[in-house]
Coordinates of C-alpha atoms in Angstrom, one line a residue:
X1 CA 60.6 67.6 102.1
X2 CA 62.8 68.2 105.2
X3 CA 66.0 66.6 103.6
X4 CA 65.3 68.5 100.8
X5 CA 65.4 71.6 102.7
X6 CA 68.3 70.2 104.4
X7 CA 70.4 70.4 100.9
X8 CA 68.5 73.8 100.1
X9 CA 69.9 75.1 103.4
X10 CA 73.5 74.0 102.5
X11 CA 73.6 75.0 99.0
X12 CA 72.4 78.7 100.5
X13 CA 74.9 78.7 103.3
X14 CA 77.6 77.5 100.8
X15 CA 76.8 80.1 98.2
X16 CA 76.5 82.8 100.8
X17 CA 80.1 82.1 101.8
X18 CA 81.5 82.4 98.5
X19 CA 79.3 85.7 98.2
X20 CA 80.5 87.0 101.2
X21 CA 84.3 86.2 99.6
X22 CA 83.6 88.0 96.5
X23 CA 82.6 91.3 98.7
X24 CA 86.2 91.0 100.5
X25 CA 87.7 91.3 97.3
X26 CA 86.2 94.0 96.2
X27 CA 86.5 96.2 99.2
X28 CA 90.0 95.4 98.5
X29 CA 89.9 96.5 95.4
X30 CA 88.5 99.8 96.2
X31 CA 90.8 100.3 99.3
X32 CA 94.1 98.4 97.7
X33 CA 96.6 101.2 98.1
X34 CA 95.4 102.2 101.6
X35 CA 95.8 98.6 102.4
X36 CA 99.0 97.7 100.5
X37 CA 100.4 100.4 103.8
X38 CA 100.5 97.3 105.8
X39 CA 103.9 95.7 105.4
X40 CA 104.2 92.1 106.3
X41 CA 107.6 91.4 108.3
X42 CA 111.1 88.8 107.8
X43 CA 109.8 85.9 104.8
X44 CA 106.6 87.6 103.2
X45 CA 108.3 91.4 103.2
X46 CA 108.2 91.6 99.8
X47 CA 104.0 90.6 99.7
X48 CA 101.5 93.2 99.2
X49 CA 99.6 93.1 101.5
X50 CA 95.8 93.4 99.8
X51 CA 96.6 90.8 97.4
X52 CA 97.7 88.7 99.7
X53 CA 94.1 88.8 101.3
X54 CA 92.7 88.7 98.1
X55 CA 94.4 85.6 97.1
X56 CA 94.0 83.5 100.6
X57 CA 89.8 84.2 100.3
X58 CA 89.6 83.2 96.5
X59 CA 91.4 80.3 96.9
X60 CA 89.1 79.5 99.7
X61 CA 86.2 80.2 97.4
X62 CA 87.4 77.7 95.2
X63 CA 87.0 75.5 98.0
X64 CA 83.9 76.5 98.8
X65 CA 82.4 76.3 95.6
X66 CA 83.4 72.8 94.8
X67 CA 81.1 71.5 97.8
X68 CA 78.4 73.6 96.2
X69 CA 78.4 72.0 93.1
X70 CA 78.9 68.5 95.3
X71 CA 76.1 69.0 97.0
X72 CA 73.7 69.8 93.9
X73 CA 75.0 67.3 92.0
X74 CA 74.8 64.4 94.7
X75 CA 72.4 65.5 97.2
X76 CA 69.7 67.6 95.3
X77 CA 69.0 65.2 93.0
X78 CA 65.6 62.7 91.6
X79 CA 67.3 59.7 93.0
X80 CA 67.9 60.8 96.8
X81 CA 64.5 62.2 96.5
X82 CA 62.1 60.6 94.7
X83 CA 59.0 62.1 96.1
X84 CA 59.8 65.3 94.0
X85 CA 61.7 63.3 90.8
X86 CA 59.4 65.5 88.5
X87 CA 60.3 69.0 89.7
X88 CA 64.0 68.5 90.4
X89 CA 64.1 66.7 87.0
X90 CA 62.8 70.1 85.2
X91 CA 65.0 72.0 87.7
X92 CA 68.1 70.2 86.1
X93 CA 67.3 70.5 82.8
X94 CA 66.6 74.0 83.7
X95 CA 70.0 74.8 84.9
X96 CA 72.0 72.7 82.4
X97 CA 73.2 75.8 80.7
X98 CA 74.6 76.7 84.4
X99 CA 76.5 73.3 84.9
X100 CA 77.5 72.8 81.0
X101 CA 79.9 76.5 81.5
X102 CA 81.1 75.3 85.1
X103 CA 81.9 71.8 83.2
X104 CA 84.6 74.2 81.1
X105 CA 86.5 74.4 84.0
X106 CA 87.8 70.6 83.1
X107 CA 90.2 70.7 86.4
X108 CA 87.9 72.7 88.7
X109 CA 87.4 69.7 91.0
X110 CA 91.0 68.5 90.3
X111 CA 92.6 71.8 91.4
X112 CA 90.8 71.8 94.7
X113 CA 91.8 68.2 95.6
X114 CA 95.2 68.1 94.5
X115 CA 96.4 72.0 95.0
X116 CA 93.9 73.9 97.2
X117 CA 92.6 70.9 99.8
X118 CA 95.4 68.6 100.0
X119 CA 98.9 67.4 99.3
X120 CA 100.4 68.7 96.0
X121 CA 100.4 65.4 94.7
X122 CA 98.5 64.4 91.4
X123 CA 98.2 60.8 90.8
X124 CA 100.2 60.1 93.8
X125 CA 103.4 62.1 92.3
X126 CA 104.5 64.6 94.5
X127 CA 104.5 68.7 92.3
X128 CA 108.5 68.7 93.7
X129 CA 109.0 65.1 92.3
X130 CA 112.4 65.4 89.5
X131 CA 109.8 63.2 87.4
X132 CA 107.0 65.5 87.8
X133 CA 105.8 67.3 84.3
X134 CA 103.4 70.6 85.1
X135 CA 100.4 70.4 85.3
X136 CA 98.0 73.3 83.2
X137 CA 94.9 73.5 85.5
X138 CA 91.8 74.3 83.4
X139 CA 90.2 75.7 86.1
X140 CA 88.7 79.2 87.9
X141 CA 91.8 81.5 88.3
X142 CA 91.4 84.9 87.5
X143 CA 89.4 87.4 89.3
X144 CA 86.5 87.4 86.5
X145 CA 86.2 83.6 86.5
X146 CA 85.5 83.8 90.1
X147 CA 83.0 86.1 90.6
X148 CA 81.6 84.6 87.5
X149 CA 81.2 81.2 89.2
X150 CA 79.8 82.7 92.0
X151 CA 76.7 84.3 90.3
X152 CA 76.3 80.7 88.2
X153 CA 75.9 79.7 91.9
X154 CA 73.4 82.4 92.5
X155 CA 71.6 81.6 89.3
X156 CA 71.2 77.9 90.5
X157 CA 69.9 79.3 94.1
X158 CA 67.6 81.4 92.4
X159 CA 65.9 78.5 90.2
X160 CA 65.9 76.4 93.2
X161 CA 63.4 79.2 95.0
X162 CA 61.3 79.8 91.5
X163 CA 60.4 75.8 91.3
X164 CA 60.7 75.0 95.1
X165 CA 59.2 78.4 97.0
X166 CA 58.2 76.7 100.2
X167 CA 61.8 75.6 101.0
X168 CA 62.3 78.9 100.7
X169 CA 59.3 80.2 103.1
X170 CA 60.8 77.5 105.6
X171 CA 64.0 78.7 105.8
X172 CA 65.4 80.6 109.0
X173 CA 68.1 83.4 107.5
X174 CA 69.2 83.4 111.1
X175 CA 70.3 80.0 111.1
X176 CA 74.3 79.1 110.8
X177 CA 76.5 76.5 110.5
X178 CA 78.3 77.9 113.5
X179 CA 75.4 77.2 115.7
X180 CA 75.3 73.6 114.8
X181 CA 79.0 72.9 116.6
X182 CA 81.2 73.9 119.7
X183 CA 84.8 74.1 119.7
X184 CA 87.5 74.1 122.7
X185 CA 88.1 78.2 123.2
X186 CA 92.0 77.0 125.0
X187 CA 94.5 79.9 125.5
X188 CA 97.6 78.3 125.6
X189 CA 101.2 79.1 126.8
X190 CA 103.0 78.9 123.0
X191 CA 106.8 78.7 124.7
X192 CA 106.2 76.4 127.4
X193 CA 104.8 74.0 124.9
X194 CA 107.1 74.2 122.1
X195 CA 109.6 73.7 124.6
X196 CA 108.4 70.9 125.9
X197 CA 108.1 69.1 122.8
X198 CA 111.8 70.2 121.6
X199 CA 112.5 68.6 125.0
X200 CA 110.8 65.0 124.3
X201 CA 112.6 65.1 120.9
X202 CA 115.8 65.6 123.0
X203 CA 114.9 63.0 124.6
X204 CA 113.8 60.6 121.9
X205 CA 117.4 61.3 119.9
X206 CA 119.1 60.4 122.9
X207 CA 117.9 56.9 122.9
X208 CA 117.8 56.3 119.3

């Protein structure tokens, strides 16, 4: 049961994020012009400045959402867990109406490797490549499809905690992800560095 609770846990935290990203938007929404007062300076002048948030969150939702399905599709299954093989089998055939509408989104996974989390480069061919044809992404894009994929997310949550209530009653909402790591807090002097490294390269060039 405890690695069990251990996917529960993640599929919670993961969907919570991408809940949490669908509220930005729509506080956005609702304070857009009072936002779109904010001018960006130089390069991105020209960028509202609401939809720029708006964009940079969804995108990250997209993100977000991928590892949610991941993790249900890999981790909460029969086969890591074989103790519970008969409930988490009628849990999937419960939610297959859930995963058979996110499974319209052909490129949903595609989009986040080759676009959102990594290179620009699909089938190792580079989007600026002269040979490179475009691409139409079949995946979430628009506003709607987002916030739709978010409550299929909800909806799988939800089934989870009908046919597996004591993961639920085990669960601490206080607990985080955040308290689980530690990170280096360093201020540090911007110039002096930079400097220092156009410096070496200075350097380097010389003895090239």
């Amino acid at each position: 049961m405890e690695k069990l609770l251990e996917s529960f846990k993640t599929l919670v935290y993961l969907g919570t994020q991408v809940s949490f990203f669908i509220e930005v938007h729509n506080t956005y929404t609702q304070n857009e012009e009072f936002l779109n007062q904010i001018e960006f300076q130089g390069h991105y002048s020209n960028l509202p400045f609401a939809k720029s948030i708006s964009g940079t969150f969804l995108n990250y939702a997209l993100i977000i959402s991928n590892s949610f399905f991941d993790e249900y599709n890999k981790e909460f299954t029969s086969s890591k867990h074989p103790d519970f093989k008969v409930r988490i089998d009628k849990l999937k055939a419960i939610t297959k109406p859930v995963m058979r509408r996110v499974n319209k989104w052909t490129n949903f996974k595609d989009y986040r490797n080759y676009i959102l989390a990594h290179n620009f480069r699909i089938k190792d061919v580079s989007i600026f490549s002269k040979d490179f044809k475009p691409f139409h992404f079949n995946s979430p894009h628009t506003n709607t499809e987002i916030i739709l994929l978010n409550q299929l997310m909800r909806i799988i949550t939800t089934c989870i905690s009908k046919e597996f209530p004591e993961l639920v009653e085990q669960i601490n909402w206080k607990e985080n992800a955040l308290s689980k790591m530690t990170f280096n807090y360093n201020e540090v002097d911007i110039d002096k560095e930079l400097t220092e490294i156009w410096t070496q390269i200075e350097t380097v060039k010389k003895q090239l």
